[in-house]
Amino acid sequence: MKNKIQIGIAVFFVCIGIIGVNTISAQQTSTNNTIQEVQLNKNDAFNEIRDLLMANFDFTNSDYKQGIVNSEVKFEITENGRLVNIHSKGDCKNVNREIENVLSNLHYRIDSDKLNGNMIASTYVMPVRVDINNR
């Protein structure tokens, strides 16, 4: 009986040791999976997209939620610089729909000088904040 207790205690400590080693190794590798913040500069293509979105946005729709509406737009860039697979989600479904319509119907291509091989076939997320004033 004494041997069974000793074996049980030994197994317990081995399991705790294995769990500790796995946790430490998981914490060490998780730093490689962090998403890095990307700073946008004035000449960046995403600022051009944001400016075109605001220039073509229809603010007169009465179905929009009043006040500040926060949305998030996801899209991909094709090899020729077009925006595809545009999806928006946020505070107001009507604003989201308008964002998707505007970006889908833009006759805009990102300048090939601003594209590199890493930008193609990637999904981008762009925050959009719209202030709908009282009508």
PDB file of C-alpha atoms in Angstrom:
ATOM      1  CA  MET A   1       0.000   0.000   0.000  1.00  0.00           C
ATOM      2  CA  LYS A   2       2.881   2.326   0.852  1.00  0.00           C
ATOM      3  CA  ASN A   3       4.409   1.722  -2.607  1.00  0.00           C
ATOM      4  CA  LYS A   4       1.132   2.635  -4.338  1.00  0.00           C
ATOM      5  CA  ILE A   5       0.972   5.937  -2.455  1.00  0.00           C
ATOM      6  CA  GLN A   6       4.579   6.727  -3.338  1.00  0.00           C
ATOM      7  CA  ILE A   7       3.977   5.869  -7.014  1.00  0.00           C
ATOM      8  CA  GLY A   8       0.830   8.036  -7.030  1.00  0.00           C
ATOM      9  CA  ILE A   9       2.710  10.987  -5.549  1.00  0.00           C
ATOM     10  CA  ALA A  10       5.555  10.527  -8.046  1.00  0.00           C
ATOM     11  CA  VAL A  11       3.116  10.424 -10.985  1.00  0.00           C
ATOM     12  CA  PHE A  12       1.413  13.545  -9.656  1.00  0.00           C
ATOM     13  CA  PHE A  13       4.695  15.481  -9.527  1.00  0.00           C
ATOM     14  CA  VAL A  14       5.716  14.271 -12.999  1.00  0.00           C
ATOM     15  CA  CYS A  15       2.379  15.473 -14.414  1.00  0.00           C
ATOM     16  CA  ILE A  16       2.789  18.861 -12.702  1.00  0.00           C
ATOM     17  CA  GLY A  17       6.295  19.106 -14.161  1.00  0.00           C
ATOM     18  CA  ILE A  18       5.089  18.306 -17.681  1.00  0.00           C
ATOM     19  CA  ILE A  19       2.273  20.852 -17.407  1.00  0.00           C
ATOM     20  CA  GLY A  20       4.758  23.487 -16.217  1.00  0.00           C
ATOM     21  CA  VAL A  21       7.173  22.826 -19.087  1.00  0.00           C
ATOM     22  CA  ASN A  22       4.347  22.962 -21.662  1.00  0.00           C
ATOM     23  CA  THR A  23       3.038  26.207 -20.221  1.00  0.00           C
ATOM     24  CA  ILE A  24       6.468  27.817 -20.298  1.00  0.00           C
ATOM     25  CA  SER A  25       7.127  26.730 -23.879  1.00  0.00           C
ATOM     26  CA  ALA A  26       3.656  27.933 -24.958  1.00  0.00           C
ATOM     27  CA  GLN A  27       4.294  31.326 -23.395  1.00  0.00           C
ATOM     28  CA  GLN A  28       7.639  31.635 -25.106  1.00  0.00           C
ATOM     29  CA  THR A  29       6.253  30.900 -28.573  1.00  0.00           C
ATOM     30  CA  SER A  30       3.161  33.062 -28.184  1.00  0.00           C
ATOM     31  CA  THR A  31       5.201  36.254 -28.622  1.00  0.00           C
ATOM     32  CA  ASN A  32       5.764  35.290 -32.272  1.00  0.00           C
ATOM     33  CA  ASN A  33       2.004  35.203 -32.890  1.00  0.00           C
ATOM     34  CA  THR A  34       1.252  38.752 -31.807  1.00  0.00           C
ATOM     35  CA  ILE A  35      -0.309  41.165 -34.269  1.00  0.00           C
ATOM     36  CA  GLN A  36       1.894  44.160 -34.784  1.00  0.00           C
ATOM     37  CA  GLU A  37       0.416  47.614 -35.084  1.00  0.00           C
ATOM     38  CA  VAL A  38       0.872  49.184 -38.494  1.00  0.00           C
ATOM     39  CA  GLN A  39       1.314  52.939 -38.606  1.00  0.00           C
ATOM     40  CA  LEU A  40      -0.329  54.638 -41.587  1.00  0.00           C
ATOM     41  CA  ASN A  41       1.399  57.552 -43.220  1.00  0.00           C
ATOM     42  CA  LYS A  42      -0.136  60.260 -45.376  1.00  0.00           C
ATOM     43  CA  ASN A  43       1.013  58.656 -48.633  1.00  0.00           C
ATOM     44  CA  ASP A  44      -0.370  55.247 -47.757  1.00  0.00           C
ATOM     45  CA  ALA A  45      -3.044  53.689 -49.991  1.00  0.00           C
ATOM     46  CA  PHE A  46      -5.374  53.063 -47.054  1.00  0.00           C
ATOM     47  CA  ASN A  47      -5.724  56.771 -46.338  1.00  0.00           C
ATOM     48  CA  GLU A  48      -6.696  57.236 -49.991  1.00  0.00           C
ATOM     49  CA  ILE A  49      -9.349  54.527 -49.598  1.00  0.00           C
ATOM     50  CA  ARG A  50     -10.682  56.177 -46.446  1.00  0.00           C
ATOM     51  CA  ASP A  51     -10.828  59.583 -48.175  1.00  0.00           C
ATOM     52  CA  LEU A  52     -12.675  58.130 -51.180  1.00  0.00           C
ATOM     53  CA  LEU A  53     -15.099  56.351 -48.857  1.00  0.00           C
ATOM     54  CA  MET A  54     -15.979  59.564 -47.048  1.00  0.00           C
ATOM     55  CA  ALA A  55     -16.233  61.533 -50.313  1.00  0.00           C
ATOM     56  CA  ASN A  56     -18.731  59.035 -51.788  1.00  0.00           C
ATOM     57  CA  PHE A  57     -20.676  58.201 -48.623  1.00  0.00           C
ATOM     58  CA  ASP A  58     -24.377  59.171 -48.693  1.00  0.00           C
ATOM     59  CA  PHE A  59     -25.026  60.927 -45.384  1.00  0.00           C
ATOM     60  CA  THR A  60     -28.668  61.727 -46.239  1.00  0.00           C
ATOM     61  CA  ASN A  61     -30.161  58.295 -45.576  1.00  0.00           C
ATOM     62  CA  SER A  62     -32.680  58.578 -42.739  1.00  0.00           C
ATOM     63  CA  ASP A  63     -32.135  54.944 -41.689  1.00  0.00           C
ATOM     64  CA  TYR A  64     -28.678  55.672 -40.273  1.00  0.00           C
ATOM     65  CA  LYS A  65     -28.150  55.638 -36.523  1.00  0.00           C
ATOM     66  CA  GLN A  66     -27.599  59.145 -35.139  1.00  0.00           C
ATOM     67  CA  GLY A  67     -24.248  60.030 -33.607  1.00  0.00           C
ATOM     68  CA  ILE A  68     -20.873  58.384 -34.011  1.00  0.00           C
ATOM     69  CA  VAL A  69     -21.002  55.012 -35.748  1.00  0.00           C
ATOM     70  CA  ASN A  70     -17.956  52.752 -35.477  1.00  0.00           C
ATOM     71  CA  SER A  71     -17.467  50.116 -38.148  1.00  0.00           C
ATOM     72  CA  GLU A  72     -14.765  47.744 -39.223  1.00  0.00           C
ATOM     73  CA  VAL A  73     -14.219  46.965 -42.915  1.00  0.00           C
ATOM     74  CA  LYS A  74     -12.435  43.817 -44.071  1.00  0.00           C
ATOM     75  CA  PHE A  75     -11.228  43.514 -47.652  1.00  0.00           C
ATOM     76  CA  GLU A  76      -8.613  41.921 -49.867  1.00  0.00           C
ATOM     77  CA  ILE A  77      -6.446  43.454 -52.580  1.00  0.00           C
ATOM     78  CA  THR A  78      -6.112  41.703 -55.946  1.00  0.00           C
ATOM     79  CA  GLU A  79      -2.963  41.657 -58.067  1.00  0.00           C
ATOM     80  CA  ASN A  80      -4.265  44.555 -60.160  1.00  0.00           C
ATOM     81  CA  GLY A  81      -4.974  46.673 -57.062  1.00  0.00           C
ATOM     82  CA  ARG A  82      -8.766  46.273 -56.823  1.00  0.00           C
ATOM     83  CA  LEU A  83     -10.607  45.803 -53.528  1.00  0.00           C
ATOM     84  CA  VAL A  84     -12.574  42.547 -53.285  1.00  0.00           C
ATOM     85  CA  ASN A  85     -14.437  40.521 -50.627  1.00  0.00           C
ATOM     86  CA  ILE A  86     -15.538  43.675 -48.818  1.00  0.00           C
ATOM     87  CA  HIS A  87     -17.404  43.092 -45.562  1.00  0.00           C
ATOM     88  CA  SER A  88     -18.283  45.673 -42.948  1.00  0.00           C
ATOM     89  CA  LYS A  89     -19.560  45.210 -39.411  1.00  0.00           C
ATOM     90  CA  GLY A  90     -20.296  47.734 -36.748  1.00  0.00           C
ATOM     91  CA  ASP A  91     -22.880  49.712 -34.812  1.00  0.00           C
ATOM     92  CA  CYS A  92     -25.395  50.305 -37.642  1.00  0.00           C
ATOM     93  CA  LYS A  93     -26.248  47.761 -40.336  1.00  0.00           C
ATOM     94  CA  ASN A  94     -27.354  50.496 -42.751  1.00  0.00           C
ATOM     95  CA  VAL A  95     -24.043  52.331 -42.415  1.00  0.00           C
ATOM     96  CA  ASN A  96     -22.237  49.014 -42.893  1.00  0.00           C
ATOM     97  CA  ARG A  97     -24.228  48.360 -46.059  1.00  0.00           C
ATOM     98  CA  GLU A  98     -23.399  51.841 -47.405  1.00  0.00           C
ATOM     99  CA  ILE A  99     -19.686  51.331 -46.674  1.00  0.00           C
ATOM    100  CA  GLU A 100     -19.740  48.028 -48.554  1.00  0.00           C
ATOM    101  CA  ASN A 101     -21.622  49.589 -51.495  1.00  0.00           C
ATOM    102  CA  VAL A 102     -19.280  52.555 -51.768  1.00  0.00           C
ATOM    103  CA  LEU A 103     -16.095  50.475 -51.624  1.00  0.00           C
ATOM    104  CA  SER A 104     -17.482  47.835 -53.999  1.00  0.00           C
ATOM    105  CA  ASN A 105     -18.438  50.436 -56.608  1.00  0.00           C
ATOM    106  CA  LEU A 106     -15.240  52.481 -56.490  1.00  0.00           C
ATOM    107  CA  HIS A 107     -13.351  52.623 -59.765  1.00  0.00           C
ATOM    108  CA  TYR A 108     -10.152  52.819 -57.795  1.00  0.00           C
ATOM    109  CA  ARG A 109      -7.042  50.721 -57.952  1.00  0.00           C
ATOM    110  CA  ILE A 110      -4.246  50.903 -55.446  1.00  0.00           C
ATOM    111  CA  ASP A 111      -1.118  52.234 -57.104  1.00  0.00           C
ATOM    112  CA  SER A 112       1.218  49.367 -57.969  1.00  0.00           C
ATOM    113  CA  ASP A 113       4.138  51.375 -56.542  1.00  0.00           C
ATOM    114  CA  LYS A 114       2.467  51.117 -53.130  1.00  0.00           C
ATOM    115  CA  LEU A 115       1.885  47.369 -53.465  1.00  0.00           C
ATOM    116  CA  ASN A 116       4.387  44.694 -52.682  1.00  0.00           C
ATOM    117  CA  GLY A 117       4.075  40.935 -52.930  1.00  0.00           C
ATOM    118  CA  ASN A 118       3.091  40.619 -49.273  1.00  0.00           C
ATOM    119  CA  MET A 119       0.041  42.866 -49.695  1.00  0.00           C
ATOM    120  CA  ILE A 120      -1.672  40.645 -52.254  1.00  0.00           C
ATOM    121  CA  ALA A 121      -4.042  37.888 -51.064  1.00  0.00           C
ATOM    122  CA  SER A 122      -4.105  39.240 -47.531  1.00  0.00           C
ATOM    123  CA  THR A 123      -7.155  40.344 -45.599  1.00  0.00           C
ATOM    124  CA  TYR A 124      -7.017  43.905 -44.327  1.00  0.00           C
ATOM    125  CA  VAL A 125      -9.087  45.448 -41.576  1.00  0.00           C
ATOM    126  CA  MET A 126      -9.720  49.170 -41.668  1.00  0.00           C
ATOM    127  CA  PRO A 127     -11.591  50.969 -38.894  1.00  0.00           C
ATOM    128  CA  VAL A 128     -14.154  53.524 -40.062  1.00  0.00           C
ATOM    129  CA  ARG A 129     -15.770  56.103 -37.814  1.00  0.00           C
ATOM    130  CA  VAL A 130     -18.725  58.041 -39.216  1.00  0.00           C
ATOM    131  CA  ASP A 131     -20.406  60.965 -37.461  1.00  0.00           C
ATOM    132  CA  ILE A 132     -24.098  61.175 -38.449  1.00  0.00           C
ATOM    133  CA  ASN A 133     -25.413  64.586 -37.372  1.00  0.00           C
ATOM    134  CA  ASN A 134     -29.025  65.497 -36.720  1.00  0.00           C
ATOM    135  CA  ARG A 135     -30.933  66.135 -39.898  1.00  0.00           C
TER     136      ARG A 135
END
